[in-house]
Amino acid sequence: ANKRYYSKQTNMLYVFWAYTFVVFGTCLKIPYGFLKDGTIYGMVEWTDRVRPLRAFSAVAHIVLYISVIILCPFFSVLSCLEDPSSLAIISTMAQAGTCVMIHIGTTGLLFAIFSQINHLNELSLTHSCNDGNVHSTSWAAKQVQTSNNFATNSTFWHVFSNGLNMQIEHHLFPGLNHAHLHVLAPMVKRTCEEYGVIYKSYESWEDIMKATLTWLETLGSEEN
């Protein structure tokens, strides 16, 4: 059954359609998993559950997301409804539902084209970190080897992606404002060269997007 679904990812339109639902799962399913199972994706223990404030923030996130993103549009349009007829109510509800789906779909696509492309390609996912040297135990080396940068010289892409075009530096220094990542990039690159860590930076967004789609097509092919 899984093979039937995976084979569809050779189609670019299917890939983008599937990504329109990603944020919905990310914003609800993952936090719910935190609370229900105490794990992330059922694999990694969510240790923050023993910290009351963190546990409360997870519950608050779910409640606010459902309330503000999903329910508010419906209550908002109904409160402005002047025609109480069934047709008017259905039409108004449909408009609210459309607004919700546009939000979820748009944020899902933004997540795909500015986050997923920085990790989902052959070089990032097949490069071995278990070669017996410092790379096999280095957290920093793994962050670099499993991430990619793109269009690092483009002000447009840096602003439009909110700094995610410098994903390597973002992973190495997650608490640093993205406005400063370009200052660190040359030092990070030199350090990678010094220790033999592969530093991957694509010239443009189109190049990294192509690499991602090629890798998804490879995974969805009959041979795989």
Tab-separated table of C-alpha atoms in Angstrom:
chain	number	residue	atom	x	y	z
A	1	ALA	CA	0.000	0.000	0.000
A	2	ASN	CA	2.813	2.410	0.850
A	3	LYS	CA	4.476	1.759	-2.494
A	4	ARG	CA	1.309	2.928	-4.243
A	5	TYR	CA	1.473	6.285	-2.455
A	6	TYR	CA	5.218	6.728	-2.736
A	7	SER	CA	5.145	6.170	-6.490
A	8	LYS	CA	2.968	9.282	-6.835
A	9	GLN	CA	5.757	11.521	-5.588
A	10	THR	CA	7.352	11.237	-9.011
A	11	ASN	CA	4.662	13.736	-10.015
A	12	MET	CA	5.622	17.307	-9.104
A	13	LEU	CA	1.994	18.439	-8.834
A	14	TYR	CA	1.241	15.626	-6.381
A	15	VAL	CA	4.259	16.613	-4.267
A	16	PHE	CA	3.089	20.221	-3.927
A	17	TRP	CA	-0.509	19.125	-3.320
A	18	ALA	CA	0.619	16.820	-0.503
A	19	TYR	CA	2.631	19.611	1.092
A	20	THR	CA	-0.481	21.762	1.422
A	21	PHE	CA	-1.524	19.464	4.301
A	22	VAL	CA	1.837	19.300	6.084
A	23	VAL	CA	1.398	22.250	8.436
A	24	PHE	CA	-2.001	21.014	9.591
A	25	GLY	CA	-0.333	17.823	10.822
A	26	THR	CA	2.668	19.673	12.190
A	27	CYS	CA	0.579	22.111	14.199
A	28	LEU	CA	-1.856	19.546	15.594
A	29	LYS	CA	-0.665	15.952	15.263
A	30	ILE	CA	2.864	16.474	16.577
A	31	PRO	CA	1.889	18.554	19.657
A	32	TYR	CA	-0.905	16.050	20.348
A	33	GLY	CA	1.697	13.285	20.206
A	34	PHE	CA	3.760	15.178	22.769
A	35	LEU	CA	0.874	15.083	25.212
A	36	LYS	CA	-0.546	11.667	24.397
A	37	ASP	CA	2.599	9.540	24.081
A	38	GLY	CA	5.280	11.792	25.491
A	39	THR	CA	7.299	11.363	22.311
A	40	ILE	CA	8.169	13.153	19.086
A	41	TYR	CA	7.028	11.091	16.093
A	42	GLY	CA	6.798	8.104	18.435
A	43	MET	CA	10.587	7.832	18.371
A	44	VAL	CA	12.159	10.518	20.551
A	45	GLU	CA	11.129	11.063	24.164
A	46	TRP	CA	9.703	14.512	24.815
A	47	THR	CA	11.576	15.296	28.026
A	48	ASP	CA	9.949	18.714	28.427
A	49	ARG	CA	6.704	17.061	29.478
A	50	VAL	CA	7.976	16.993	33.083
A	51	ARG	CA	8.337	20.790	32.990
A	52	PRO	CA	4.899	22.269	33.812
A	53	LEU	CA	5.373	25.470	31.812
A	54	ARG	CA	6.472	23.599	28.675
A	55	ALA	CA	3.599	21.131	28.996
A	56	PHE	CA	1.164	24.033	29.421
A	57	SER	CA	2.576	25.788	26.335
A	58	ALA	CA	1.950	22.660	24.247
A	59	VAL	CA	-1.682	22.511	25.386
A	60	ALA	CA	-2.079	26.258	24.844
A	61	HIS	CA	-0.656	25.918	21.338
A	62	ILE	CA	-3.215	23.289	20.348
A	63	VAL	CA	-6.119	25.226	21.882
A	64	LEU	CA	-5.084	28.515	20.269
A	65	TYR	CA	-4.432	26.953	16.870
A	66	ILE	CA	-7.843	25.300	16.776
A	67	SER	CA	-9.561	28.417	18.152
A	68	VAL	CA	-7.853	31.131	16.105
A	69	ILE	CA	-7.004	29.371	12.845
A	70	ILE	CA	-9.904	26.941	12.466
A	71	LEU	CA	-12.898	28.143	14.499
A	72	CYS	CA	-12.580	31.947	14.495
A	73	PRO	CA	-13.273	32.390	10.764
A	74	PHE	CA	-16.586	30.547	11.148
A	75	PHE	CA	-17.732	32.508	14.189
A	76	SER	CA	-16.579	35.739	12.589
A	77	VAL	CA	-18.572	35.343	9.383
A	78	LEU	CA	-21.643	34.044	11.221
A	79	SER	CA	-21.643	37.059	13.530
A	80	CYS	CA	-21.841	39.322	10.471
A	81	LEU	CA	-24.556	37.295	8.755
A	82	GLU	CA	-27.658	39.348	8.022
A	83	ASP	CA	-29.590	36.771	5.986
A	84	PRO	CA	-30.586	33.838	8.272
A	85	SER	CA	-31.648	31.580	5.400
A	86	SER	CA	-30.081	28.106	5.088
A	87	LEU	CA	-28.497	28.936	1.730
A	88	ALA	CA	-26.852	32.058	3.143
A	89	ILE	CA	-25.528	30.113	6.130
A	90	ILE	CA	-24.104	27.351	3.921
A	91	SER	CA	-22.500	29.904	1.597
A	92	THR	CA	-21.013	31.808	4.505
A	93	MET	CA	-19.667	28.643	6.114
A	94	ALA	CA	-18.136	27.624	2.801
A	95	GLN	CA	-16.340	30.969	2.596
A	96	ALA	CA	-14.975	30.533	6.110
A	97	GLY	CA	-13.862	26.985	5.324
A	98	THR	CA	-12.121	28.237	2.199
A	99	CYS	CA	-10.212	30.812	4.239
A	100	VAL	CA	-9.064	28.107	6.657
A	101	MET	CA	-7.917	25.810	3.842
A	102	ILE	CA	-6.092	28.651	2.063
A	103	HIS	CA	-4.195	29.428	5.247
A	104	ILE	CA	-3.279	25.790	5.892
A	105	GLY	CA	-2.364	25.170	2.253
A	106	THR	CA	-0.281	28.315	1.889
A	107	THR	CA	1.700	27.750	5.077
A	108	GLY	CA	2.249	24.131	4.035
A	109	LEU	CA	3.739	25.221	0.711
A	110	LEU	CA	5.915	27.826	2.419
A	111	PHE	CA	7.156	25.137	4.787
A	112	ALA	CA	8.010	22.908	1.819
A	113	ILE	CA	9.820	25.439	-0.323
A	114	PHE	CA	11.782	27.075	2.497
A	115	SER	CA	12.409	24.230	4.946
A	116	GLN	CA	12.035	20.787	3.407
A	117	ILE	CA	14.163	21.573	0.375
A	118	ASN	CA	17.044	22.285	2.742
A	119	HIS	CA	17.143	18.649	3.845
A	120	LEU	CA	15.410	16.394	1.333
A	121	ASN	CA	17.956	15.598	-1.331
A	122	GLU	CA	20.335	12.758	-2.035
A	123	LEU	CA	23.517	14.379	-0.735
A	124	SER	CA	21.951	15.210	2.627
A	125	LEU	CA	20.189	11.901	3.213
A	126	THR	CA	22.706	9.395	1.888
A	127	HIS	CA	25.948	10.930	3.128
A	128	SER	CA	27.405	8.726	5.831
A	129	CYS	CA	28.360	10.259	9.145
A	130	ASN	CA	29.560	6.910	10.461
A	131	ASP	CA	32.997	6.813	8.888
A	132	GLY	CA	34.911	6.163	12.077
A	133	ASN	CA	36.258	9.665	12.599
A	134	VAL	CA	35.061	12.757	14.447
A	135	HIS	CA	32.090	13.108	12.041
A	136	SER	CA	30.391	10.049	13.501
A	137	THR	CA	30.026	11.626	16.933
A	138	SER	CA	30.029	15.331	16.085
A	139	TRP	CA	26.651	17.014	16.473
A	140	ALA	CA	27.878	20.030	14.502
A	141	ALA	CA	29.163	17.917	11.600
A	142	LYS	CA	25.819	16.152	11.312
A	143	GLN	CA	23.954	19.464	11.248
A	144	VAL	CA	26.099	20.592	8.332
A	145	GLN	CA	26.007	17.318	6.423
A	146	THR	CA	22.235	16.968	6.594
A	147	SER	CA	21.449	20.581	5.677
A	148	ASN	CA	21.808	22.763	2.596
A	149	ASN	CA	22.037	26.463	1.857
A	150	PHE	CA	20.751	28.176	-1.262
A	151	ALA	CA	21.044	31.594	-2.915
A	152	THR	CA	23.162	32.903	-0.038
A	153	ASN	CA	24.126	36.021	-1.996
A	154	SER	CA	20.519	36.978	-2.690
A	155	THR	CA	18.950	39.610	-0.449
A	156	PHE	CA	15.539	38.739	-1.890
A	157	TRP	CA	15.715	35.055	-0.935
A	158	HIS	CA	17.218	35.825	2.462
A	159	VAL	CA	14.335	38.162	3.320
A	160	PHE	CA	11.627	36.099	1.624
A	161	SER	CA	12.741	32.860	3.306
A	162	ASN	CA	13.229	34.595	6.673
A	163	GLY	CA	16.861	33.507	6.677
A	164	LEU	CA	16.156	29.826	5.970
A	165	ASN	CA	18.278	30.013	2.838
A	166	MET	CA	21.185	29.778	5.316
A	167	GLN	CA	19.926	26.545	6.830
A	168	ILE	CA	23.349	25.231	7.836
A	169	GLU	CA	24.118	28.232	10.023
A	170	HIS	CA	20.524	28.214	11.278
A	171	HIS	CA	20.963	24.637	12.538
A	172	LEU	CA	24.318	25.352	14.095
A	173	PHE	CA	23.117	28.520	15.835
A	174	PRO	CA	19.308	28.140	16.190
A	175	GLY	CA	19.005	30.910	18.761
A	176	LEU	CA	20.763	33.511	16.650
A	177	ASN	CA	18.711	36.054	14.720
A	178	HIS	CA	18.843	35.223	11.027
A	179	ALA	CA	20.041	38.742	10.230
A	180	HIS	CA	23.476	37.733	11.560
A	181	LEU	CA	23.848	34.337	9.861
A	182	HIS	CA	25.627	35.733	6.816
A	183	VAL	CA	28.403	36.996	9.098
A	184	LEU	CA	29.060	33.481	10.392
A	185	ALA	CA	28.778	31.688	7.048
A	186	PRO	CA	32.388	32.274	5.840
A	187	MET	CA	33.785	31.043	9.181
A	188	VAL	CA	31.531	27.989	9.131
A	189	LYS	CA	32.588	27.161	5.587
A	190	ARG	CA	36.304	27.503	6.407
A	191	THR	CA	35.899	25.291	9.475
A	192	CYS	CA	34.128	22.645	7.387
A	193	GLU	CA	36.974	22.693	4.872
A	194	GLU	CA	39.482	22.360	7.693
A	195	TYR	CA	37.816	19.263	9.128
A	196	GLY	CA	36.694	17.717	5.852
A	197	VAL	CA	32.957	18.218	6.407
A	198	ILE	CA	30.867	18.614	3.254
A	199	TYR	CA	29.339	22.113	3.109
A	200	LYS	CA	26.548	22.199	0.516
A	201	SER	CA	25.350	25.504	-0.901
A	202	TYR	CA	23.227	25.730	-4.052
A	203	GLU	CA	23.514	28.756	-6.292
A	204	SER	CA	19.760	29.338	-6.554
A	205	TRP	CA	16.399	28.259	-5.184
A	206	GLU	CA	15.676	26.576	-8.502
A	207	ASP	CA	18.786	24.388	-8.142
A	208	ILE	CA	17.914	23.135	-4.666
A	209	MET	CA	14.248	22.639	-5.597
A	210	LYS	CA	15.317	20.538	-8.575
A	211	ALA	CA	17.583	18.434	-6.356
A	212	THR	CA	14.683	17.816	-3.955
A	213	LEU	CA	12.229	16.810	-6.681
A	214	THR	CA	14.846	14.550	-8.277
A	215	TRP	CA	15.418	12.776	-4.973
A	216	LEU	CA	11.679	12.320	-4.365
A	217	GLU	CA	11.313	10.941	-7.885
A	218	THR	CA	14.166	8.518	-7.238
A	219	LEU	CA	12.536	7.290	-4.023
A	220	GLY	CA	9.204	6.841	-5.810
A	221	SER	CA	10.594	4.904	-8.765
A	222	GLU	CA	9.883	1.209	-9.268
A	223	GLU	CA	13.517	0.290	-8.564
A	224	ASN	CA	13.251	1.711	-5.056
